[in-house]
Amino acid sequence: MNNKQRVLRLKIVMLGDGAVGKTSIVQRYMGLGFRPVYLMTIGANFYAREITYYDEKFGKLHVTLVVWDLAGQPRFNEVRNQYYKGAKLAIIVFDVSKRETLKSVKKWANEFWNNVKEKFPIILVGNKIDLRESADTVSHEEGINLARELSEELGFEVPYVEASAKTGENINDIFNKAVELALRWAVAKSYKGKVS
Ligand code: G3D
Ligand code: MG
């Protein structure tokens, strides 16, 4: 591959039940630090961050990550269209300390695929691993199993990342994986396996 620098813009949507930590993950990644106050606002916020990414196939890439984060789930219907428009990847978050949030993951995946009208890639995130000590937490294996089921449904790998927006553990990993996955998906889609 040549050394020409390429530019990529990637819109990502954050999905998952209320209070699983979507906003905290984005803010942590965007550098605002962990904010322990839950501010319930209406509509969707977006955040942008530019990163340099090195890819074996494409070389050096300048990537603008545009991350949309929904606030105020009750009014989601009103912003749904704008929220999903142009999104190429979803980060679906559940809370490892709240089992019911794991059960909603497939609903969120289908919501994403139905709205973007294409089976774009997703990343599954088990957040709040700093609360692992508390009772009835979702195990690593359960997260892996769900990611495997989603992968089968999608026909493309769904990575599973365990993270904590509180400690910052694996937060960068989520977004690095997002870029990697979007690139792999684009290559697989355009060349249909004919990539050398
Ligand atoms: P949401 O955007 O998915 O609705 P938020 O979720 O990011 O607003 O987070 C909901 C609550 O979970 C917040 O607590 C937030 O501080 C907390 N939280 C988010 N991520 C983590 C984490 O990794 N570990 C722990 N222990 N807490 C986390 P409050 O009390 O402000 O409602
Ligand atoms: Mg939020």
Short mmCIF file of C-alpha atoms and ligand atoms in Angstrom, two decimals:
data_model
loop_
_atom_site.label_atom_id
_atom_site.label_comp_id
_atom_site.label_asym_id
_atom_site.label_seq_id
_atom_site.Cartn_x
_atom_site.Cartn_y
_atom_site.Cartn_z
CA MET A 1 0.00 0.00 0.00
CA ASN A 2 1.26 3.52 -0.67
CA ASN A 3 2.01 6.09 1.98
CA LYS A 4 -0.67 8.55 0.97
CA GLN A 5 -2.63 9.75 3.95
CA ARG A 6 -6.29 8.99 3.92
CA VAL A 7 -9.15 10.58 5.74
CA LEU A 8 -12.05 8.72 7.21
CA ARG A 9 -15.13 10.03 8.96
CA LEU A 10 -17.03 7.56 11.06
CA LYS A 11 -20.37 8.18 12.71
CA ILE A 12 -21.01 5.95 15.69
CA VAL A 13 -24.21 5.73 17.72
CA MET A 14 -24.31 4.79 21.38
CA LEU A 15 -27.15 2.41 22.24
CA GLY A 16 -28.31 0.54 25.31
CA ASP A 17 -30.74 0.90 28.19
CA GLY A 18 -30.84 4.02 30.34
CA ALA A 19 -28.11 4.44 32.98
CA VAL A 20 -25.82 1.69 31.64
CA GLY A 21 -23.08 4.31 31.21
CA LYS A 22 -23.25 5.40 27.56
CA THR A 23 -22.70 9.09 28.29
CA SER A 24 -19.97 8.32 30.81
CA ILE A 25 -18.10 6.17 28.26
CA VAL A 26 -18.23 8.87 25.60
CA GLN A 27 -17.21 11.62 27.99
CA ARG A 28 -14.38 9.53 29.34
CA TYR A 29 -13.12 8.87 25.83
CA MET A 30 -13.56 12.46 24.75
CA GLY A 31 -11.44 13.58 27.66
CA LEU A 32 -13.99 15.27 29.85
CA GLY A 33 -13.30 12.78 32.61
CA PHE A 34 -15.79 10.82 34.62
CA ARG A 35 -18.76 12.91 35.72
CA PRO A 36 -20.55 11.34 38.62
CA VAL A 37 -23.72 13.37 38.12
CA TYR A 38 -26.44 12.00 35.86
CA LEU A 39 -27.90 14.94 33.93
CA MET A 40 -30.96 13.92 32.07
CA THR A 41 -31.27 16.13 29.02
CA ILE A 42 -33.54 15.90 26.02
CA GLY A 43 -32.39 14.91 22.53
CA ALA A 44 -28.98 13.73 21.35
CA ASN A 45 -25.51 15.09 21.81
CA PHE A 46 -22.64 14.40 19.59
CA TYR A 47 -18.93 14.53 20.20
CA ALA A 48 -16.08 14.52 17.71
CA ARG A 49 -12.50 13.42 18.12
CA GLU A 50 -9.75 13.15 15.55
CA ILE A 51 -7.30 10.33 15.81
CA THR A 52 -4.46 8.93 13.74
CA TYR A 53 -4.87 5.28 13.06
CA TYR A 54 -2.34 2.92 11.51
CA ASP A 55 -3.73 0.15 9.41
CA GLU A 56 -1.70 -2.59 7.69
CA LYS A 57 -3.68 -2.30 4.51
CA PHE A 58 -4.40 1.42 4.36
CA GLY A 59 -1.37 2.84 6.16
CA LYS A 60 -1.78 6.05 8.13
CA LEU A 61 -5.35 7.22 8.43
CA HIS A 62 -6.77 10.41 9.82
CA VAL A 63 -10.02 9.42 11.40
CA THR A 64 -12.73 11.73 12.67
CA LEU A 65 -14.88 9.84 15.08
CA VAL A 66 -18.28 11.39 15.47
CA VAL A 67 -20.08 9.81 18.37
CA TRP A 68 -23.79 10.37 18.94
CA ASP A 69 -25.14 9.88 22.38
CA LEU A 70 -28.83 9.91 23.10
CA ALA A 71 -30.12 11.67 26.14
CA GLY A 72 -33.64 11.37 27.42
CA GLN A 73 -34.76 7.94 26.19
CA PRO A 74 -38.48 8.82 26.55
CA ARG A 75 -38.33 11.17 23.55
CA PHE A 76 -36.27 8.84 21.37
CA ASN A 77 -39.02 8.54 18.74
CA GLU A 78 -38.72 12.20 17.94
CA VAL A 79 -35.00 12.10 17.18
CA ARG A 80 -34.72 8.55 15.85
CA ASN A 81 -34.28 9.48 12.18
CA GLN A 82 -31.59 12.08 12.69
CA TYR A 83 -29.93 9.92 15.29
CA TYR A 84 -29.36 7.00 12.94
CA LYS A 85 -28.80 8.93 9.72
CA GLY A 86 -25.34 8.14 8.33
CA ALA A 87 -24.32 5.92 11.26
CA LYS A 88 -21.93 3.16 10.23
CA LEU A 89 -21.42 1.45 13.55
CA ALA A 90 -23.19 1.05 16.89
CA ILE A 91 -21.67 0.63 20.31
CA ILE A 92 -24.23 -1.28 22.34
CA VAL A 93 -23.70 -1.01 26.07
CA PHE A 94 -25.06 -3.02 28.95
CA ASP A 95 -24.31 -2.81 32.67
CA VAL A 96 -22.61 -5.94 34.04
CA SER A 97 -24.18 -5.21 37.44
CA LYS A 98 -27.73 -5.12 36.01
CA ARG A 99 -28.64 -8.34 34.29
CA GLU A 100 -31.81 -6.98 32.69
CA THR A 101 -29.72 -4.58 30.60
CA LEU A 102 -28.04 -7.59 28.96
CA LYS A 103 -31.44 -8.89 27.91
CA SER A 104 -32.15 -5.69 25.95
CA VAL A 105 -29.03 -5.93 23.81
CA LYS A 106 -30.63 -7.85 20.93
CA LYS A 107 -33.51 -5.41 20.86
CA TRP A 108 -31.00 -2.57 20.46
CA ALA A 109 -29.10 -4.41 17.74
CA ASN A 110 -32.30 -4.95 15.75
CA GLU A 111 -33.35 -1.37 16.33
CA PHE A 112 -30.01 -0.26 14.85
CA TRP A 113 -30.10 -2.60 11.84
CA ASN A 114 -33.73 -1.76 11.05
CA ASN A 115 -33.09 1.96 11.12
CA VAL A 116 -29.83 2.13 9.19
CA LYS A 117 -31.32 -0.43 6.78
CA GLU A 118 -28.08 -2.30 6.48
CA LYS A 119 -26.30 -4.76 8.70
CA PHE A 120 -23.57 -2.41 9.82
CA PRO A 121 -21.15 -3.67 12.48
CA ILE A 122 -21.68 -3.41 16.21
CA ILE A 123 -19.50 -3.64 19.29
CA LEU A 124 -20.86 -5.05 22.52
CA VAL A 125 -19.68 -3.36 25.72
CA GLY A 126 -20.14 -4.70 29.25
CA ASN A 127 -19.68 -1.56 31.35
CA LYS A 128 -19.21 -0.98 35.11
CA ILE A 129 -16.78 -3.86 35.63
CA ASP A 130 -15.57 -1.97 38.71
CA LEU A 131 -18.84 -3.18 40.29
CA ARG A 132 -18.00 -6.83 39.63
CA GLU A 133 -17.84 -7.54 43.34
CA SER A 134 -21.54 -6.82 43.82
CA ALA A 135 -24.11 -9.60 43.62
CA ASP A 136 -25.37 -11.21 40.40
CA THR A 137 -23.02 -9.59 37.93
CA VAL A 138 -22.98 -10.75 34.34
CA SER A 139 -19.90 -12.91 33.78
CA HIS A 140 -17.28 -12.40 31.08
CA GLU A 141 -18.37 -15.68 29.51
CA GLU A 142 -21.99 -14.55 29.24
CA GLY A 143 -20.88 -11.41 27.44
CA ILE A 144 -18.72 -13.43 25.07
CA ASN A 145 -21.60 -15.80 24.37
CA LEU A 146 -23.97 -12.98 23.55
CA ALA A 147 -21.37 -11.40 21.24
CA ARG A 148 -21.04 -14.77 19.51
CA GLU A 149 -24.80 -15.01 18.98
CA LEU A 150 -24.86 -11.49 17.56
CA SER A 151 -21.92 -12.32 15.29
CA GLU A 152 -23.85 -15.23 13.87
CA GLU A 153 -26.87 -13.05 13.27
CA LEU A 154 -24.78 -10.33 11.62
CA GLY A 155 -22.44 -12.63 9.69
CA PHE A 156 -19.54 -10.51 10.89
CA GLU A 157 -17.51 -10.49 14.08
CA VAL A 158 -19.07 -8.61 17.00
CA PRO A 159 -16.25 -7.80 19.45
CA TYR A 160 -17.00 -7.86 23.17
CA VAL A 161 -15.21 -5.34 25.38
CA GLU A 162 -15.52 -5.13 29.16
CA ALA A 163 -14.96 -1.63 30.44
CA SER A 164 -15.41 0.85 33.22
CA ALA A 165 -16.15 4.48 32.51
CA LYS A 166 -15.41 5.08 36.18
CA THR A 167 -11.82 3.81 36.16
CA GLY A 168 -11.27 4.33 32.43
CA GLU A 169 -10.37 0.68 31.91
CA ASN A 170 -10.59 -0.37 28.23
CA ILE A 171 -12.40 2.79 27.16
CA ASN A 172 -9.87 3.61 24.42
CA ASP A 173 -10.01 0.00 23.33
CA ILE A 174 -13.72 0.34 22.49
CA PHE A 175 -13.10 3.17 20.06
CA ASN A 176 -9.94 1.70 18.54
CA LYS A 177 -11.88 -1.48 17.87
CA ALA A 178 -14.64 0.60 16.30
CA VAL A 179 -12.23 2.04 13.73
CA GLU A 180 -10.66 -1.33 13.06
CA LEU A 181 -14.05 -2.95 12.61
CA ALA A 182 -15.40 -0.22 10.33
CA LEU A 183 -12.33 -0.61 8.10
CA ARG A 184 -12.60 -4.38 7.99
CA TRP A 185 -16.29 -4.16 7.25
CA ALA A 186 -15.72 -1.68 4.41
CA VAL A 187 -13.04 -3.90 2.89
CA ALA A 188 -15.17 -7.02 3.17
CA LYS A 189 -18.13 -5.21 1.64
CA SER A 190 -16.28 -3.61 -1.29
CA TYR A 191 -14.11 -6.48 -2.33
CA LYS A 192 -16.27 -9.40 -1.28
CA GLY A 193 -13.32 -11.54 -0.25
CA LYS A 194 -11.12 -10.62 -3.18
CA VAL A 195 -8.74 -8.63 -1.00
CA SER A 196 -5.11 -9.56 -1.56
P1 G3D B 1 -26.50 6.46 30.22
O1 G3D B 1 -25.89 7.57 29.41
O2 G3D B 1 -26.35 5.12 29.59
O3 G3D B 1 -27.91 6.71 30.61
P2 G3D B 1 -24.73 7.44 32.31
O4 G3D B 1 -25.66 6.36 31.59
O5 G3D B 1 -23.43 7.58 31.62
O6 G3D B 1 -25.50 8.68 32.51
O7 G3D B 1 -24.44 6.73 33.69
C1 G3D B 1 -25.50 6.34 34.56
C2 G3D B 1 -24.94 6.18 35.97
O8 G3D B 1 -23.95 5.15 36.00
C3 G3D B 1 -24.24 7.41 36.52
O9 G3D B 1 -24.41 7.37 37.94
C4 G3D B 1 -22.80 7.16 36.22
O10 G3D B 1 -21.96 7.89 37.07
C5 G3D B 1 -22.72 5.68 36.48
N1 G3D B 1 -21.64 4.99 35.75
C6 G3D B 1 -21.36 5.05 34.42
N2 G3D B 1 -20.33 4.26 34.11
C7 G3D B 1 -19.93 3.68 35.27
C8 G3D B 1 -18.91 2.71 35.59
O11 G3D B 1 -18.14 2.23 34.76
N3 G3D B 1 -18.86 2.31 36.90
C9 G3D B 1 -19.70 2.81 37.85
N4 G3D B 1 -19.53 2.36 39.10
N5 G3D B 1 -20.65 3.71 37.58
C10 G3D B 1 -20.76 4.13 36.31
P3 G3D B 1 -25.36 8.35 38.76
O12 G3D B 1 -25.24 7.90 40.16
O13 G3D B 1 -24.80 9.70 38.52
O14 G3D B 1 -26.72 8.15 38.18
MG MG B 2 -26.83 9.31 28.69
#
